[in-house]
mmCIF file of C-alpha atoms in Angstrom:
data_model
loop_
_atom_site.group_PDB
_atom_site.id
_atom_site.type_symbol
_atom_site.label_atom_id
_atom_site.label_comp_id
_atom_site.label_asym_id
_atom_site.label_seq_id
_atom_site.Cartn_x
_atom_site.Cartn_y
_atom_site.Cartn_z
ATOM 1 C CA MET A 1 146.189 68.251 126.433
ATOM 2 C CA ALA A 2 147.537 64.828 127.537
ATOM 3 C CA ALA A 3 149.091 64.703 130.909
ATOM 4 C CA ILE A 4 150.019 62.238 133.824
ATOM 5 C CA ALA A 5 148.471 62.591 137.051
ATOM 6 C CA ILE A 6 148.527 61.149 140.421
ATOM 7 C CA ARG A 7 145.431 59.168 141.343
ATOM 8 C CA GLU A 8 146.389 58.723 145.111
ATOM 9 C CA PRO A 9 149.365 58.385 147.054
ATOM 10 C CA GLY A 10 151.180 55.105 146.372
ATOM 11 C CA GLY A 11 153.392 53.099 143.872
ATOM 12 C CA PRO A 12 153.935 53.748 140.353
ATOM 13 C CA GLU A 13 150.630 52.221 139.112
ATOM 14 C CA VAL A 14 148.766 55.378 140.615
ATOM 15 C CA LEU A 15 150.316 57.307 137.769
ATOM 16 C CA ARG A 16 147.581 57.822 135.127
ATOM 17 C CA ALA A 17 146.903 59.209 131.777
ATOM 18 C CA VAL A 18 144.622 62.101 131.890
ATOM 19 C CA THR A 19 143.336 64.895 129.608
ATOM 20 C CA ARG A 20 143.567 68.312 130.949
ATOM 21 C CA PRO A 21 142.623 71.898 129.497
ATOM 22 C CA LEU A 22 145.575 73.828 128.365
ATOM 23 C CA PRO A 23 147.275 76.032 131.022
ATOM 24 C CA VAL A 24 146.790 79.802 130.747
ATOM 25 C CA PRO A 25 150.010 81.754 131.111
ATOM 26 C CA ALA A 26 149.565 84.162 134.024
ATOM 27 C CA ALA A 27 151.247 87.507 134.074
ATOM 28 C CA GLY A 28 155.044 86.973 133.963
ATOM 29 C CA GLU A 29 154.632 83.493 132.642
ATOM 30 C CA ALA A 30 155.463 81.638 129.399
ATOM 31 C CA LEU A 31 153.456 78.745 128.058
ATOM 32 C CA ILE A 32 155.656 75.784 126.697
ATOM 33 C CA ARG A 33 154.971 73.178 124.319
ATOM 34 C CA VAL A 34 156.771 70.484 126.103
ATOM 35 C CA ALA A 35 159.280 68.276 124.268
ATOM 36 C CA ALA A 36 160.645 66.458 127.352
ATOM 37 C CA ALA A 37 160.404 66.567 131.143
ATOM 38 C CA GLY A 38 163.246 65.701 133.495
ATOM 39 C CA MET A 39 162.480 63.089 136.070
ATOM 40 C CA ASN A 40 163.636 63.826 139.730
ATOM 41 C CA ARG A 41 163.605 61.873 142.810
ATOM 42 C CA GLY A 42 161.046 64.677 144.309
ATOM 43 C CA ASP A 43 158.600 63.295 141.656
ATOM 44 C CA LEU A 44 158.808 59.844 143.373
ATOM 45 C CA LEU A 45 158.130 61.482 146.673
ATOM 46 C CA GLN A 46 155.215 63.413 145.197
ATOM 47 C CA ARG A 47 153.628 60.299 144.000
ATOM 48 C CA GLN A 48 154.194 58.752 147.417
ATOM 49 C CA GLY A 49 152.291 61.677 149.302
ATOM 50 C CA LEU A 50 155.583 62.848 150.735
ATOM 51 C CA TYR A 51 156.352 66.047 148.644
ATOM 52 C CA PRO A 52 153.325 67.931 147.991
ATOM 53 C CA PRO A 53 153.318 70.797 145.682
ATOM 54 C CA PRO A 54 153.442 74.268 146.993
ATOM 55 C CA PRO A 55 150.307 76.463 147.203
ATOM 56 C CA GLY A 56 149.379 77.415 143.554
ATOM 57 C CA ALA A 57 151.489 75.158 141.821
ATOM 58 C CA SER A 58 149.987 72.419 139.403
ATOM 59 C CA ASP A 59 149.077 69.061 141.115
ATOM 60 C CA LEU A 60 150.833 67.350 138.126
ATOM 61 C CA PRO A 61 154.501 65.987 138.898
ATOM 62 C CA GLY A 62 157.153 67.415 136.929
ATOM 63 C CA LEU A 63 159.945 70.088 138.112
ATOM 64 C CA GLU A 64 161.764 70.713 134.776
ATOM 65 C CA VAL A 65 160.691 70.776 131.068
ATOM 66 C CA SER A 66 161.957 71.871 127.658
ATOM 67 C CA GLY A 67 160.166 72.854 124.660
ATOM 68 C CA LEU A 68 158.973 75.892 122.658
ATOM 69 C CA VAL A 69 157.296 78.965 123.835
ATOM 70 C CA VAL A 70 153.886 79.064 122.251
ATOM 71 C CA ALA A 71 152.221 81.915 124.377
ATOM 72 C CA LEU A 72 153.269 84.675 126.757
ATOM 73 C CA GLY A 73 151.490 86.306 129.746
ATOM 74 C CA ALA A 74 151.287 89.989 130.335
ATOM 75 C CA GLY A 75 154.461 91.660 131.044
ATOM 76 C CA VAL A 76 156.936 89.004 129.875
ATOM 77 C CA GLN A 77 160.025 90.409 128.707
ATOM 78 C CA GLY A 78 163.131 88.626 127.051
ATOM 79 C CA LEU A 79 161.169 85.864 125.583
ATOM 80 C CA ALA A 80 159.408 85.497 122.313
ATOM 81 C CA VAL A 81 156.892 82.976 120.829
ATOM 82 C CA GLY A 82 158.999 80.383 119.149
ATOM 83 C CA ASP A 83 161.875 80.534 121.519
ATOM 84 C CA ARG A 84 163.579 77.341 122.421
ATOM 85 C CA VAL A 85 163.758 77.142 126.211
ATOM 86 C CA CYS A 86 164.124 74.837 129.245
ATOM 87 C CA ALA A 87 162.669 75.832 132.631
ATOM 88 C CA LEU A 88 162.360 75.297 136.203
ATOM 89 C CA VAL A 89 158.920 74.626 137.381
ATOM 90 C CA ALA A 90 157.030 73.938 140.720
ATOM 91 C CA GLY A 91 154.840 71.246 139.106
ATOM 92 C CA GLY A 92 153.125 70.669 135.762
ATOM 93 C CA GLY A 93 156.041 69.121 133.735
ATOM 94 C CA TYR A 94 154.383 65.756 133.122
ATOM 95 C CA ALA A 95 152.124 67.153 130.243
ATOM 96 C CA GLU A 96 152.146 68.356 126.692
ATOM 97 C CA PHE A 97 152.024 71.958 127.673
ATOM 98 C CA CYS A 98 153.285 73.690 130.789
ATOM 99 C CA ALA A 99 153.098 77.181 132.145
ATOM 100 C CA ALA A 100 156.489 78.578 133.540
ATOM 101 C CA PRO A 101 157.607 81.750 135.187
ATOM 102 C CA ALA A 102 159.711 83.617 132.482
ATOM 103 C CA ALA A 103 162.357 84.393 134.990
ATOM 104 C CA GLN A 104 162.961 80.619 135.357
ATOM 105 C CA CYS A 105 163.616 79.883 131.712
ATOM 106 C CA LEU A 106 166.787 79.430 129.994
ATOM 107 C CA PRO A 107 167.397 79.760 126.409
ATOM 108 C CA VAL A 108 168.449 76.466 124.787
ATOM 109 C CA PRO A 109 171.744 76.833 123.007
ATOM 110 C CA ASP A 110 171.548 76.175 119.079
ATOM 111 C CA GLY A 111 174.128 73.124 119.591
ATOM 112 C CA LEU A 112 172.042 71.466 122.315
ATOM 113 C CA ASP A 113 169.173 69.012 121.556
ATOM 114 C CA LEU A 114 165.928 70.446 122.758
ATOM 115 C CA ALA A 115 164.815 67.378 124.712
ATOM 116 C CA THR A 116 168.243 66.943 126.331
ATOM 117 C CA ALA A 117 167.882 70.433 127.807
ATOM 118 C CA ALA A 118 165.110 69.116 130.022
ATOM 119 C CA ALA A 119 167.856 67.240 132.154
ATOM 120 C CA LEU A 120 169.575 70.480 133.218
ATOM 121 C CA PRO A 121 167.406 73.148 134.941
ATOM 122 C CA GLU A 122 166.534 71.398 138.446
ATOM 123 C CA ALA A 123 170.255 69.971 138.634
ATOM 124 C CA LEU A 124 171.925 73.196 137.525
ATOM 125 C CA CYS A 125 169.759 75.268 140.090
ATOM 126 C CA THR A 126 170.121 72.792 142.897
ATOM 127 C CA VAL A 127 174.026 72.498 142.336
ATOM 128 C CA TRP A 128 174.492 76.252 142.071
ATOM 129 C CA THR A 129 172.516 77.254 145.018
ATOM 130 C CA ASN A 130 173.881 74.723 147.353
ATOM 131 C CA LEU A 131 177.601 74.439 146.112
ATOM 132 C CA ALA A 132 178.176 77.986 145.210
ATOM 133 C CA GLU A 133 175.789 79.945 147.434
ATOM 134 C CA ARG A 134 175.311 77.755 150.589
ATOM 135 C CA GLY A 135 178.436 75.657 150.318
ATOM 136 C CA ASN A 136 180.401 78.808 149.499
ATOM 137 C CA LEU A 137 182.667 76.894 147.135
ATOM 138 C CA ARG A 138 185.962 78.920 146.688
ATOM 139 C CA PRO A 139 188.727 78.100 144.171
ATOM 140 C CA GLY A 140 191.135 75.809 145.527
ATOM 141 C CA ASP A 141 188.648 74.029 147.792
ATOM 142 C CA ARG A 142 188.558 70.214 148.150
ATOM 143 C CA VAL A 143 184.880 68.854 147.512
ATOM 144 C CA LEU A 144 183.035 65.534 148.102
ATOM 145 C CA ILE A 145 179.809 64.794 146.102
ATOM 146 C CA HIS A 146 177.755 62.007 147.262
ATOM 147 C CA GLY A 147 175.745 60.093 144.666
ATOM 148 C CA GLY A 148 178.163 61.358 142.076
ATOM 149 C CA ALA A 149 176.513 59.204 139.408
ATOM 150 C CA SER A 150 173.110 60.692 139.864
ATOM 151 C CA GLY A 151 171.375 63.434 137.944
ATOM 152 C CA ILE A 152 172.645 65.938 140.564
ATOM 153 C CA GLY A 153 175.801 64.457 140.995
ATOM 154 C CA THR A 154 177.070 64.286 137.491
ATOM 155 C CA ILE A 155 176.192 67.909 137.400
ATOM 156 C CA ALA A 156 177.873 68.888 140.604
ATOM 157 C CA ILE A 157 181.224 67.017 139.574
ATOM 158 C CA GLN A 158 181.357 69.185 136.380
ATOM 159 C CA ALA A 159 180.322 72.448 138.150
ATOM 160 C CA ALA A 160 182.663 71.878 141.074
ATOM 161 C CA ARG A 161 185.571 71.793 138.437
ATOM 162 C CA LEU A 162 184.120 74.701 136.519
ATOM 163 C CA LEU A 163 184.073 76.844 139.966
ATOM 164 C CA GLY A 164 187.784 76.018 140.685
ATOM 165 C CA ALA A 165 187.609 73.228 143.214
ATOM 166 C CA ALA A 166 191.418 71.694 143.548
ATOM 167 C CA GLN A 167 190.313 68.177 144.167
ATOM 168 C CA VAL A 168 186.861 66.584 143.736
ATOM 169 C CA PHE A 169 185.976 63.343 145.226
ATOM 170 C CA ALA A 170 182.679 61.283 144.315
ATOM 171 C CA THR A 171 180.971 58.265 145.883
ATOM 172 C CA ALA A 172 179.085 55.799 143.755
ATOM 173 C CA GLY A 173 178.156 52.396 144.109
ATOM 174 C CA SER A 174 179.257 50.202 141.032
ATOM 175 C CA PRO A 175 182.216 50.092 138.800
ATOM 176 C CA ASP A 176 180.259 51.726 135.804
ATOM 177 C CA LYS A 177 179.060 54.590 138.128
ATOM 178 C CA LEU A 178 182.756 54.996 139.440
ATOM 179 C CA ALA A 179 183.966 55.082 135.865
ATOM 180 C CA LEU A 180 181.522 57.787 135.060
ATOM 181 C CA CYS A 181 182.354 59.891 137.904
ATOM 182 C CA ALA A 182 186.255 59.641 136.875
ATOM 183 C CA ASP A 183 185.147 60.686 133.312
ATOM 184 C CA LEU A 184 183.290 63.731 134.367
ATOM 185 C CA GLY A 185 186.238 64.904 136.474
ATOM 186 C CA ALA A 186 186.424 63.380 139.954
ATOM 187 C CA ASP A 187 190.160 62.872 141.045
ATOM 188 C CA ARG A 188 188.994 59.947 142.974
ATOM 189 C CA ALA A 189 185.785 58.050 142.732
ATOM 190 C CA ILE A 190 184.978 56.085 145.933
ATOM 191 C CA ASP A 191 183.064 52.825 146.079
ATOM 192 C CA HIS A 192 180.821 53.366 148.956
ATOM 193 C CA ARG A 193 180.043 49.881 149.395
ATOM 194 C CA ASN A 194 183.555 48.696 149.804
ATOM 195 C CA GLU A 195 185.383 51.667 150.715
ATOM 196 C CA ASP A 196 185.475 54.158 153.780
ATOM 197 C CA PHE A 197 185.003 57.704 152.210
ATOM 198 C CA VAL A 198 186.131 59.401 155.287
ATOM 199 C CA ARG A 199 189.746 57.349 155.164
ATOM 200 C CA VAL A 200 190.027 57.915 151.423
ATOM 201 C CA VAL A 201 189.506 61.489 151.528
ATOM 202 C CA ARG A 202 191.750 62.202 154.503
ATOM 203 C CA ASP A 203 194.456 60.041 152.972
ATOM 204 C CA ALA A 204 194.213 61.912 149.541
ATOM 205 C CA THR A 205 194.449 65.189 151.005
ATOM 206 C CA GLY A 206 197.197 64.639 153.462
ATOM 207 C CA GLY A 207 194.944 64.571 156.529
ATOM 208 C CA HIS A 208 193.311 67.949 155.611
ATOM 209 C CA GLY A 209 189.926 66.697 154.901
ATOM 210 C CA VAL A 210 187.247 68.359 152.396
ATOM 211 C CA ASP A 211 186.151 71.827 152.527
ATOM 212 C CA VAL A 212 182.632 71.091 151.120
ATOM 213 C CA ILE A 213 180.381 68.137 150.890
ATOM 214 C CA LEU A 214 177.135 67.847 148.788
ATOM 215 C CA ASP A 215 175.096 65.173 150.623
ATOM 216 C CA MET A 216 171.920 63.546 149.351
ATOM 217 C CA VAL A 217 172.222 60.483 151.692
ATOM 218 C CA GLY A 218 171.511 61.856 155.128
ATOM 219 C CA GLY A 219 170.989 59.272 157.826
ATOM 220 C CA ASP A 220 174.351 57.764 159.271
ATOM 221 C CA TYR A 221 176.414 59.760 156.833
ATOM 222 C CA LEU A 222 176.034 62.804 159.207
ATOM 223 C CA GLU A 223 178.793 61.702 161.699
ATOM 224 C CA ARG A 224 181.079 60.407 158.901
ATOM 225 C CA ASN A 225 180.697 63.480 156.987
ATOM 226 C CA ILE A 226 181.528 65.758 160.046
ATOM 227 C CA GLU A 227 184.728 63.493 160.288
ATOM 228 C CA ALA A 228 185.665 64.008 156.774
ATOM 229 C CA LEU A 229 185.357 67.663 156.732
ATOM 230 C CA ALA A 230 188.362 70.110 157.001
ATOM 231 C CA VAL A 231 188.303 73.060 159.564
ATOM 232 C CA GLU A 232 185.834 75.611 158.394
ATOM 233 C CA GLY A 233 184.136 72.947 156.297
ATOM 234 C CA ARG A 234 180.497 73.197 154.990
ATOM 235 C CA LEU A 235 178.183 70.440 154.883
ATOM 236 C CA VAL A 236 175.196 70.832 152.613
ATOM 237 C CA HIS A 237 172.210 68.589 152.736
ATOM 238 C CA ILE A 238 170.119 68.318 149.616
ATOM 239 C CA SER A 239 168.154 65.213 150.277
ATOM 240 C CA PHE A 240 168.025 62.145 152.654
ATOM 241 C CA ILE A 241 167.786 58.965 150.936
ATOM 242 C CA ALA A 242 169.031 56.913 153.940
ATOM 243 C CA GLY A 243 166.763 59.049 156.269
ATOM 244 C CA SER A 244 166.200 62.475 157.738
ATOM 245 C CA ARG A 245 167.447 61.586 161.225
ATOM 246 C CA GLY A 246 171.412 61.465 162.188
ATOM 247 C CA CYS A 247 173.265 61.334 165.350
ATOM 248 C CA ALA A 248 176.628 62.842 165.668
ATOM 249 C CA GLU A 249 179.163 64.105 167.936
ATOM 250 C CA LEU A 250 178.940 67.773 168.338
ATOM 251 C CA ARG A 251 182.653 68.367 169.577
ATOM 252 C CA PRO A 252 184.139 68.405 166.118
ATOM 253 C CA VAL A 253 181.455 70.697 164.786
ATOM 254 C CA MET A 254 182.735 73.099 167.324
ATOM 255 C CA THR A 255 186.539 72.639 167.152
ATOM 256 C CA LYS A 256 186.696 72.490 163.298
ATOM 257 C CA ARG A 257 184.100 75.498 163.175
ATOM 258 C CA LEU A 258 181.810 73.652 160.697
ATOM 259 C CA THR A 259 178.839 74.836 158.888
ATOM 260 C CA ILE A 260 175.947 72.360 158.623
ATOM 261 C CA THR A 261 173.256 73.647 156.190
ATOM 262 C CA GLY A 262 170.882 72.431 153.492
ATOM 263 C CA SER A 263 168.015 73.529 151.206
ATOM 264 C CA THR A 264 165.057 72.660 149.075
ATOM 265 C CA LEU A 265 164.295 74.418 145.884
ATOM 266 C CA ARG A 266 160.736 73.638 144.831
ATOM 267 C CA GLY A 267 159.086 75.601 147.906
ATOM 268 C CA ARG A 268 161.167 78.765 147.400
ATOM 269 C CA ASP A 269 159.537 81.808 146.282
ATOM 270 C CA ALA A 270 159.642 83.362 142.798
ATOM 271 C CA ALA A 271 162.073 85.975 143.656
ATOM 272 C CA ASP A 272 164.645 83.462 145.144
ATOM 273 C CA LYS A 273 164.317 81.021 142.157
ATOM 274 C CA ALA A 274 164.644 83.857 139.638
ATOM 275 C CA ALA A 275 167.809 84.955 141.526
ATOM 276 C CA ILE A 276 169.056 81.122 141.302
ATOM 277 C CA VAL A 277 168.341 80.915 137.602
ATOM 278 C CA ALA A 278 170.088 84.067 136.995
ATOM 279 C CA GLY A 279 172.977 82.967 138.700
ATOM 280 C CA VAL A 280 173.044 79.649 136.664
ATOM 281 C CA GLN A 281 172.596 81.757 133.502
ATOM 282 C CA ALA A 282 175.715 84.012 134.295
ATOM 283 C CA SER A 283 178.110 81.328 135.677
ATOM 284 C CA LEU A 284 177.274 77.915 134.345
ATOM 285 C CA TRP A 285 174.928 78.300 131.348
ATOM 286 C CA PRO A 286 177.929 79.668 129.062
ATOM 287 C CA ARG A 287 179.732 76.514 129.804
ATOM 288 C CA VAL A 288 176.577 74.552 128.510
ATOM 289 C CA ALA A 289 176.281 76.458 125.605
ATOM 290 C CA ASP A 290 180.055 75.753 124.571
ATOM 291 C CA GLY A 291 179.642 72.106 125.445
ATOM 292 C CA THR A 292 182.093 72.191 128.611
ATOM 293 C CA LEU A 293 179.266 71.248 130.809
ATOM 294 C CA ARG A 294 176.967 68.372 129.566
ATOM 295 C CA ALA A 295 173.792 66.691 130.775
ATOM 296 C CA VAL A 296 174.314 62.842 131.228
ATOM 297 C CA LEU A 297 171.429 60.934 130.016
ATOM 298 C CA ASP A 298 170.681 57.263 131.063
ATOM 299 C CA ARG A 299 167.408 56.765 129.099
ATOM 300 C CA GLY A 300 164.092 58.216 128.013
ATOM 301 C CA PHE A 301 160.625 56.945 128.342
ATOM 302 C CA ALA A 302 157.483 58.141 126.604
ATOM 303 C CA LEU A 303 155.103 60.330 128.667
ATOM 304 C CA THR A 304 152.672 57.529 128.796
ATOM 305 C CA GLU A 305 155.365 55.035 130.148
ATOM 306 C CA ALA A 306 155.849 57.509 133.272
ATOM 307 C CA ALA A 307 155.088 54.501 135.600
ATOM 308 C CA ASP A 308 157.932 52.441 134.041
ATOM 309 C CA ALA A 309 160.258 55.280 134.427
ATOM 310 C CA HIS A 310 159.343 55.805 138.088
ATOM 311 C CA ARG A 311 159.906 51.813 138.651
ATOM 312 C CA PHE A 312 163.331 52.164 136.858
ATOM 313 C CA MET A 313 164.563 55.185 138.884
ATOM 314 C CA HIS A 314 163.378 53.565 142.301
ATOM 315 C CA GLU A 315 165.801 50.698 141.289
ATOM 316 C CA GLY A 316 168.603 53.062 141.495
ATOM 317 C CA ARG A 317 170.513 51.616 138.553
ATOM 318 C CA HIS A 318 170.712 54.631 136.356
ATOM 319 C CA LYS A 319 173.346 56.954 135.732
ATOM 320 C CA GLY A 320 172.575 60.576 134.997
ATOM 321 C CA LYS A 321 169.002 61.590 134.065
ATOM 322 C CA ILE A 322 165.934 60.045 132.981
ATOM 323 C CA LEU A 323 163.759 61.888 130.580
ATOM 324 C CA LEU A 324 159.936 61.853 129.703
ATOM 325 C CA HIS A 325 159.318 62.507 126.159
ATOM 326 C CA THR A 326 155.989 63.928 124.792
ATOM 327 C CA GLY A 327 156.756 62.622 121.327
ATOM 328 C CA TRP A 328 156.665 66.154 119.966
ATOM 329 C CA ARG A 329 159.465 68.018 118.051
ATOM 330 C CA PRO A 330 159.412 71.383 116.599
ATOM 331 C CA SER A 331 159.538 71.876 113.008
ATOM 332 C CA ARG A 332 161.675 74.845 111.472
ATOM 333 C CA THR A 333 158.172 76.563 110.852
ATOM 334 C CA ASP A 334 157.674 76.498 114.647
ATOM 335 C CA THR A 335 160.819 78.256 115.645
ATOM 336 C CA GLN A 336 160.543 80.898 113.190
ATOM 337 C CA ASN A 337 156.945 81.907 114.054
#
């Protein structure tokens, strides 16, 4: 099969086209013929040598795929050859075929384009485990999403609404990104280049502050996030684009009884990931199926254009998700076999 490998840590130019043997699905796995792979910032970090795959995972980048089940390992239940699926994987997505744990596969609804489905598993699982579980988002809460126009952010705005948030705030850095956040359901889109998000949320909430913050910025946002939180507020870190170190006054953490937490997804064990996918399937996937919750796509690249796709993501001008397309699409015969 054709695939994209990382020659050595470095810039986009280290991505190279290779030929690899087809993966053999292990017990509990499905082999997927890939229509598309979703791109994530973790792919860029892996290429730079900063986010290695966990033990036993493929060395190929790619954390989510969509396609058709073409083979099953021993003991798989609930999937059949010919099923349209998307899947959360620990690596191997930049390829024409990818093995995925069956428990990390989601059925692609009939009304959803198969390639588009590749934009959903990583974002939905990240949002669910961090907003609903670690952030303990409850109906009536006020929520702030940083990076609202990103792949994660666009899903988080919609999910916060579906989970019952009373007010949703989102930060972004350009007029078109701010407009997208508002279109997705943000009550107030905040221009982080020209506005102080702490002042905006406190004014808009009558001084209450927000109950949950989903942060992918890190760095000097730490102290400002603490200031923006309400009593009993929860700050959830999922990335640190501005750096992994921050300095903050601890007094408000204590006096407001705040919770500061965070998580990563890729390195969690199979049982954890299966539970997260099950949570997504039970709570958010029906809203994907009925079209209420949608993937926001910026653009797609051919698999062989992975280096160009990485350069484009690094520029930070994209809105929503970037996809890598293998060029394969299933025929009606494929889905009936």
